[in-house]
């Protein structure tokens, strides 16, 4: 696969991943599908850091657009475009890594919820035992919002998977961009072949 086509493939794959990351972060603001917790600021701290929205979302989406364009004939399918894609892919790695780290801490600390003493706290953050291994106790320590622990675990886990894929893809693009700078994007070669075929056909017709 030439470097231009590889960029097209990576760019197309990053689009939905960035969108999933943004959606997950937005949904995390509404535990139990209720806006009151966001309005009252009873939201997990890691959610307010907006790793999925800013890091895995915007900081990956912008490079994805350029990476896709580096593979598109007539846009940035040149060595300069490939060089810029390396820098933007590095930005994508940084954004995805930021979102990944926030998601890890979101899982480790657990959600902000109303505990058994009717106070808002992060009850699992003070436990020596990993709460993820004991789902039967989630509702006992978090009484409100309903199913907030499962809600956070599922969405933060999705972010971890999505961000991991983003880091891998942006890393591949950095290598692909380097080869593109050195060897070109193959698009010029494609155009040359197309022109040669057209010229040959014209000569035969004549």
PDB file of C-alpha atoms in Angstrom:
ATOM      1  CA  UNK A   1       0.000   0.000   0.000  1.00  0.00           C
ATOM      2  CA  UNK A   2       1.414   3.426  -0.932  1.00  0.00           C
ATOM      3  CA  UNK A   3       1.709   6.179   1.666  1.00  0.00           C
ATOM      4  CA  UNK A   4      -1.161   8.187   0.180  1.00  0.00           C
ATOM      5  CA  UNK A   5      -3.629   5.311   0.344  1.00  0.00           C
ATOM      6  CA  UNK A   6      -2.456   4.486   3.860  1.00  0.00           C
ATOM      7  CA  UNK A   7      -3.230   8.069   4.908  1.00  0.00           C
ATOM      8  CA  UNK A   8      -6.717   7.788   3.418  1.00  0.00           C
ATOM      9  CA  UNK A   9      -7.369   4.610   5.372  1.00  0.00           C
ATOM     10  CA  UNK A  10      -6.068   6.064   8.652  1.00  0.00           C
ATOM     11  CA  UNK A  11      -7.994   9.319   8.235  1.00  0.00           C
ATOM     12  CA  UNK A  12     -11.265   7.519   7.536  1.00  0.00           C
ATOM     13  CA  UNK A  13     -10.788   5.297  10.599  1.00  0.00           C
ATOM     14  CA  UNK A  14      -9.972   8.195  12.916  1.00  0.00           C
ATOM     15  CA  UNK A  15     -13.207  10.034  12.076  1.00  0.00           C
ATOM     16  CA  UNK A  16     -15.614   7.623  13.811  1.00  0.00           C
ATOM     17  CA  UNK A  17     -13.168   7.031  16.674  1.00  0.00           C
ATOM     18  CA  UNK A  18     -13.023  10.763  17.418  1.00  0.00           C
ATOM     19  CA  UNK A  19     -16.810  10.963  17.203  1.00  0.00           C
ATOM     20  CA  UNK A  20     -17.244   8.049  19.637  1.00  0.00           C
ATOM     21  CA  UNK A  21     -14.804   9.706  22.048  1.00  0.00           C
ATOM     22  CA  UNK A  22     -16.758  12.977  21.970  1.00  0.00           C
ATOM     23  CA  UNK A  23     -20.099  11.233  22.447  1.00  0.00           C
ATOM     24  CA  UNK A  24     -18.826   9.180  25.408  1.00  0.00           C
ATOM     25  CA  UNK A  25     -17.524  12.277  27.166  1.00  0.00           C
ATOM     26  CA  UNK A  26     -20.769  14.186  26.615  1.00  0.00           C
ATOM     27  CA  UNK A  27     -22.891  11.268  27.841  1.00  0.00           C
ATOM     28  CA  UNK A  28     -20.754  11.006  30.996  1.00  0.00           C
ATOM     29  CA  UNK A  29     -22.133  14.398  32.034  1.00  0.00           C
ATOM     30  CA  UNK A  30     -25.613  12.887  32.366  1.00  0.00           C
ATOM     31  CA  UNK A  31     -25.569   9.899  34.752  1.00  0.00           C
ATOM     32  CA  UNK A  32     -28.933   8.156  34.950  1.00  0.00           C
ATOM     33  CA  UNK A  33     -29.720  10.205  31.811  1.00  0.00           C
ATOM     34  CA  UNK A  34     -30.579  13.187  34.004  1.00  0.00           C
ATOM     35  CA  UNK A  35     -29.300  16.752  33.555  1.00  0.00           C
ATOM     36  CA  UNK A  36     -29.746  17.697  37.216  1.00  0.00           C
ATOM     37  CA  UNK A  37     -26.438  16.147  38.278  1.00  0.00           C
ATOM     38  CA  UNK A  38     -24.534  18.245  35.750  1.00  0.00           C
ATOM     39  CA  UNK A  39     -26.403  21.382  36.818  1.00  0.00           C
ATOM     40  CA  UNK A  40     -25.651  20.657  40.489  1.00  0.00           C
ATOM     41  CA  UNK A  41     -22.023  19.795  39.612  1.00  0.00           C
ATOM     42  CA  UNK A  42     -22.327  16.294  41.012  1.00  0.00           C
ATOM     43  CA  UNK A  43     -20.110  14.994  38.238  1.00  0.00           C
ATOM     44  CA  UNK A  44     -16.954  12.943  38.473  1.00  0.00           C
ATOM     45  CA  UNK A  45     -13.860  15.153  38.288  1.00  0.00           C
ATOM     46  CA  UNK A  46     -12.384  13.126  35.439  1.00  0.00           C
ATOM     47  CA  UNK A  47     -15.502  13.839  33.373  1.00  0.00           C
ATOM     48  CA  UNK A  48     -15.068  17.605  33.789  1.00  0.00           C
ATOM     49  CA  UNK A  49     -11.479  17.328  32.517  1.00  0.00           C
ATOM     50  CA  UNK A  50     -13.104  16.488  29.149  1.00  0.00           C
ATOM     51  CA  UNK A  51     -10.408  14.112  27.994  1.00  0.00           C
ATOM     52  CA  UNK A  52     -12.728  12.418  25.524  1.00  0.00           C
ATOM     53  CA  UNK A  53     -14.107  15.676  24.160  1.00  0.00           C
ATOM     54  CA  UNK A  54     -10.901  17.679  23.862  1.00  0.00           C
ATOM     55  CA  UNK A  55      -8.169  15.036  23.775  1.00  0.00           C
ATOM     56  CA  UNK A  56      -9.632  12.049  21.978  1.00  0.00           C
ATOM     57  CA  UNK A  57     -12.121  14.257  20.142  1.00  0.00           C
ATOM     58  CA  UNK A  58     -10.951  17.632  18.829  1.00  0.00           C
ATOM     59  CA  UNK A  59      -7.201  16.942  19.100  1.00  0.00           C
ATOM     60  CA  UNK A  60      -7.642  13.794  17.015  1.00  0.00           C
ATOM     61  CA  UNK A  61     -10.342  15.035  14.650  1.00  0.00           C
ATOM     62  CA  UNK A  62      -8.274  17.956  13.329  1.00  0.00           C
ATOM     63  CA  UNK A  63      -5.266  15.731  12.470  1.00  0.00           C
ATOM     64  CA  UNK A  64      -7.672  13.160  10.983  1.00  0.00           C
ATOM     65  CA  UNK A  65      -8.928  15.738   8.490  1.00  0.00           C
ATOM     66  CA  UNK A  66      -5.414  16.623   7.368  1.00  0.00           C
ATOM     67  CA  UNK A  67      -4.244  12.996   7.326  1.00  0.00           C
ATOM     68  CA  UNK A  68      -7.156  12.141   5.057  1.00  0.00           C
ATOM     69  CA  UNK A  69      -6.341  15.108   2.816  1.00  0.00           C
ATOM     70  CA  UNK A  70      -2.719  13.967   2.444  1.00  0.00           C
ATOM     71  CA  UNK A  71      -4.037  10.914   0.650  1.00  0.00           C
ATOM     72  CA  UNK A  72      -6.529  12.790  -1.508  1.00  0.00           C
ATOM     73  CA  UNK A  73      -5.356  13.610  -5.023  1.00  0.00           C
ATOM     74  CA  UNK A  74      -5.313  17.364  -5.586  1.00  0.00           C
ATOM     75  CA  UNK A  75      -5.302  18.313  -1.874  1.00  0.00           C
ATOM     76  CA  UNK A  76      -2.200  17.754   0.239  1.00  0.00           C
ATOM     77  CA  UNK A  77      -0.880  14.649  -1.523  1.00  0.00           C
ATOM     78  CA  UNK A  78       2.699  15.859  -1.524  1.00  0.00           C
ATOM     79  CA  UNK A  79       5.829  15.691   0.588  1.00  0.00           C
ATOM     80  CA  UNK A  80       5.025  18.946   2.392  1.00  0.00           C
ATOM     81  CA  UNK A  81       1.575  17.655   3.284  1.00  0.00           C
ATOM     82  CA  UNK A  82       3.093  14.424   4.557  1.00  0.00           C
ATOM     83  CA  UNK A  83       5.570  16.326   6.716  1.00  0.00           C
ATOM     84  CA  UNK A  84       2.768  18.364   8.274  1.00  0.00           C
ATOM     85  CA  UNK A  85       0.802  15.161   8.868  1.00  0.00           C
ATOM     86  CA  UNK A  86       3.653  13.902  11.077  1.00  0.00           C
ATOM     87  CA  UNK A  87       3.327  16.955  13.331  1.00  0.00           C
ATOM     88  CA  UNK A  88      -0.469  16.746  13.451  1.00  0.00           C
ATOM     89  CA  UNK A  89      -0.358  12.995  14.070  1.00  0.00           C
ATOM     90  CA  UNK A  90       1.881  13.719  17.058  1.00  0.00           C
ATOM     91  CA  UNK A  91      -0.795  16.143  18.292  1.00  0.00           C
ATOM     92  CA  UNK A  92      -3.324  13.343  17.853  1.00  0.00           C
ATOM     93  CA  UNK A  93      -1.147  10.985  19.905  1.00  0.00           C
ATOM     94  CA  UNK A  94      -0.888  13.601  22.670  1.00  0.00           C
ATOM     95  CA  UNK A  95      -4.650  14.183  22.674  1.00  0.00           C
ATOM     96  CA  UNK A  96      -5.522  10.477  22.685  1.00  0.00           C
ATOM     97  CA  UNK A  97      -2.938   9.837  25.411  1.00  0.00           C
ATOM     98  CA  UNK A  98      -4.423  12.615  27.548  1.00  0.00           C
ATOM     99  CA  UNK A  99      -7.901  11.123  27.151  1.00  0.00           C
ATOM    100  CA  UNK A 100      -6.530   7.657  27.918  1.00  0.00           C
ATOM    101  CA  UNK A 101      -4.890   8.803  31.156  1.00  0.00           C
ATOM    102  CA  UNK A 102      -8.039  10.640  32.273  1.00  0.00           C
ATOM    103  CA  UNK A 103     -10.117   7.526  31.555  1.00  0.00           C
ATOM    104  CA  UNK A 104      -7.710   5.378  33.580  1.00  0.00           C
ATOM    105  CA  UNK A 105      -8.053   7.673  36.586  1.00  0.00           C
ATOM    106  CA  UNK A 106     -11.802   7.792  36.026  1.00  0.00           C
ATOM    107  CA  UNK A 107     -11.901   4.023  36.425  1.00  0.00           C
ATOM    108  CA  UNK A 108      -9.486   3.932  39.354  1.00  0.00           C
ATOM    109  CA  UNK A 109     -11.202   6.651  41.390  1.00  0.00           C
ATOM    110  CA  UNK A 110     -14.755   5.613  40.629  1.00  0.00           C
ATOM    111  CA  UNK A 111     -17.756   7.923  40.273  1.00  0.00           C
ATOM    112  CA  UNK A 112     -18.931  10.822  42.383  1.00  0.00           C
ATOM    113  CA  UNK A 113     -22.173   9.659  43.987  1.00  0.00           C
ATOM    114  CA  UNK A 114     -24.363   9.805  47.058  1.00  0.00           C
ATOM    115  CA  UNK A 115     -22.976   7.236  49.473  1.00  0.00           C
ATOM    116  CA  UNK A 116     -24.579   5.217  52.257  1.00  0.00           C
ATOM    117  CA  UNK A 117     -24.274   8.230  54.604  1.00  0.00           C
ATOM    118  CA  UNK A 118     -26.290  10.325  52.152  1.00  0.00           C
ATOM    119  CA  UNK A 119     -23.240  12.460  51.344  1.00  0.00           C
ATOM    120  CA  UNK A 120     -21.758  13.149  47.924  1.00  0.00           C
ATOM    121  CA  UNK A 121     -18.301  11.579  47.662  1.00  0.00           C
ATOM    122  CA  UNK A 122     -16.126   9.171  45.693  1.00  0.00           C
ATOM    123  CA  UNK A 123     -16.488   6.174  48.036  1.00  0.00           C
ATOM    124  CA  UNK A 124     -14.354   3.788  45.954  1.00  0.00           C
ATOM    125  CA  UNK A 125     -11.397   6.171  45.845  1.00  0.00           C
ATOM    126  CA  UNK A 126     -10.596   5.482  49.503  1.00  0.00           C
ATOM    127  CA  UNK A 127     -10.861   1.695  49.309  1.00  0.00           C
ATOM    128  CA  UNK A 128      -7.769  -0.493  49.275  1.00  0.00           C
ATOM    129  CA  UNK A 129      -9.679  -3.168  47.372  1.00  0.00           C
ATOM    130  CA  UNK A 130     -10.316  -2.798  43.643  1.00  0.00           C
ATOM    131  CA  UNK A 131     -14.041  -2.097  43.403  1.00  0.00           C
ATOM    132  CA  UNK A 132     -14.148  -3.288  39.787  1.00  0.00           C
ATOM    133  CA  UNK A 133     -13.814  -6.861  41.042  1.00  0.00           C
ATOM    134  CA  UNK A 134     -16.914  -6.603  43.228  1.00  0.00           C
ATOM    135  CA  UNK A 135     -19.861  -5.286  41.165  1.00  0.00           C
ATOM    136  CA  UNK A 136     -22.348  -6.643  43.717  1.00  0.00           C
ATOM    137  CA  UNK A 137     -21.314  -3.864  46.121  1.00  0.00           C
ATOM    138  CA  UNK A 138     -21.616  -0.984  43.646  1.00  0.00           C
ATOM    139  CA  UNK A 139     -25.209  -0.130  44.469  1.00  0.00           C
ATOM    140  CA  UNK A 140     -24.535  -0.460  48.181  1.00  0.00           C
ATOM    141  CA  UNK A 141     -21.867   2.256  48.212  1.00  0.00           C
ATOM    142  CA  UNK A 142     -23.427   4.415  45.496  1.00  0.00           C
ATOM    143  CA  UNK A 143     -27.142   4.952  46.028  1.00  0.00           C
ATOM    144  CA  UNK A 144     -27.551   7.896  43.617  1.00  0.00           C
ATOM    145  CA  UNK A 145     -27.465   8.375  40.630  1.00  0.00           C
ATOM    146  CA  UNK A 146     -28.883   4.979  39.824  1.00  0.00           C
ATOM    147  CA  UNK A 147     -26.380   2.591  38.182  1.00  0.00           C
ATOM    148  CA  UNK A 148     -23.789   5.368  38.080  1.00  0.00           C
ATOM    149  CA  UNK A 149     -20.890   2.966  38.699  1.00  0.00           C
ATOM    150  CA  UNK A 150     -21.796   0.746  35.752  1.00  0.00           C
ATOM    151  CA  UNK A 151     -22.469   3.894  33.718  1.00  0.00           C
ATOM    152  CA  UNK A 152     -18.951   5.233  34.362  1.00  0.00           C
ATOM    153  CA  UNK A 153     -17.186   1.887  33.994  1.00  0.00           C
ATOM    154  CA  UNK A 154     -18.728   1.171  30.582  1.00  0.00           C
ATOM    155  CA  UNK A 155     -18.113   4.630  29.112  1.00  0.00           C
ATOM    156  CA  UNK A 156     -14.588   5.026  30.480  1.00  0.00           C
ATOM    157  CA  UNK A 157     -13.755   1.516  29.226  1.00  0.00           C
ATOM    158  CA  UNK A 158     -14.977   2.454  25.751  1.00  0.00           C
ATOM    159  CA  UNK A 159     -12.767   5.540  25.888  1.00  0.00           C
ATOM    160  CA  UNK A 160      -9.760   3.394  26.816  1.00  0.00           C
ATOM    161  CA  UNK A 161     -10.277   1.157  23.790  1.00  0.00           C
ATOM    162  CA  UNK A 162     -10.963   4.064  21.421  1.00  0.00           C
ATOM    163  CA  UNK A 163      -7.988   6.082  22.668  1.00  0.00           C
ATOM    164  CA  UNK A 164      -5.681   3.073  22.359  1.00  0.00           C
ATOM    165  CA  UNK A 165      -6.691   2.673  18.703  1.00  0.00           C
ATOM    166  CA  UNK A 166      -6.199   6.398  18.123  1.00  0.00           C
ATOM    167  CA  UNK A 167      -2.695   6.293  19.580  1.00  0.00           C
ATOM    168  CA  UNK A 168      -1.786   3.310  17.390  1.00  0.00           C
ATOM    169  CA  UNK A 169      -3.225   4.846  14.204  1.00  0.00           C
ATOM    170  CA  UNK A 170      -1.633   8.261  14.758  1.00  0.00           C
ATOM    171  CA  UNK A 171       1.670   6.527  15.548  1.00  0.00           C
ATOM    172  CA  UNK A 172       1.436   4.592  12.279  1.00  0.00           C
ATOM    173  CA  UNK A 173       0.723   7.834  10.430  1.00  0.00           C
ATOM    174  CA  UNK A 174       3.880   9.404  11.887  1.00  0.00           C
ATOM    175  CA  UNK A 175       5.890   6.552  10.352  1.00  0.00           C
ATOM    176  CA  UNK A 176       3.830   6.653   7.151  1.00  0.00           C
ATOM    177  CA  UNK A 177       4.331  10.419   6.926  1.00  0.00           C
ATOM    178  CA  UNK A 178       8.088   9.984   7.235  1.00  0.00           C
ATOM    179  CA  UNK A 179       8.100   7.554   4.315  1.00  0.00           C
ATOM    180  CA  UNK A 180       5.818   9.956   2.442  1.00  0.00           C
ATOM    181  CA  UNK A 181       8.339  12.779   2.924  1.00  0.00           C
ATOM    182  CA  UNK A 182      11.177  10.615   1.646  1.00  0.00           C
ATOM    183  CA  UNK A 183       9.443   8.701  -1.127  1.00  0.00           C
ATOM    184  CA  UNK A 184       6.345  10.716  -2.001  1.00  0.00           C
ATOM    185  CA  UNK A 185       2.684   9.765  -1.721  1.00  0.00           C
ATOM    186  CA  UNK A 186       2.440   7.583  -4.869  1.00  0.00           C
ATOM    187  CA  UNK A 187      -0.212   9.970  -6.167  1.00  0.00           C
ATOM    188  CA  UNK A 188       2.208  11.572  -8.624  1.00  0.00           C
ATOM    189  CA  UNK A 189       3.041   8.104  -9.887  1.00  0.00           C
ATOM    190  CA  UNK A 190      -0.660   7.326 -10.289  1.00  0.00           C
ATOM    191  CA  UNK A 191      -1.181  10.527 -12.252  1.00  0.00           C
ATOM    192  CA  UNK A 192       1.820   9.790 -14.481  1.00  0.00           C
ATOM    193  CA  UNK A 193       0.536   6.299 -15.253  1.00  0.00           C
ATOM    194  CA  UNK A 194      -2.912   7.693 -16.014  1.00  0.00           C
ATOM    195  CA  UNK A 195      -1.447  10.300 -18.381  1.00  0.00           C
ATOM    196  CA  UNK A 196       0.710   7.674 -20.120  1.00  0.00           C
ATOM    197  CA  UNK A 197      -2.284   5.404 -20.616  1.00  0.00           C
ATOM    198  CA  UNK A 198      -4.323   8.318 -21.995  1.00  0.00           C
ATOM    199  CA  UNK A 199      -1.494   9.355 -24.337  1.00  0.00           C
ATOM    200  CA  UNK A 200      -1.015   5.790 -25.580  1.00  0.00           C
ATOM    201  CA  UNK A 201      -4.739   5.410 -26.233  1.00  0.00           C
ATOM    202  CA  UNK A 202      -4.800   8.696 -28.153  1.00  0.00           C
ATOM    203  CA  UNK A 203      -1.869   7.630 -30.310  1.00  0.00           C
ATOM    204  CA  UNK A 204      -3.488   4.284 -31.143  1.00  0.00           C
ATOM    205  CA  UNK A 205      -6.749   5.968 -32.037  1.00  0.00           C
ATOM    206  CA  UNK A 206      -4.955   8.439 -34.266  1.00  0.00           C
TER     207      UNK A 206
END
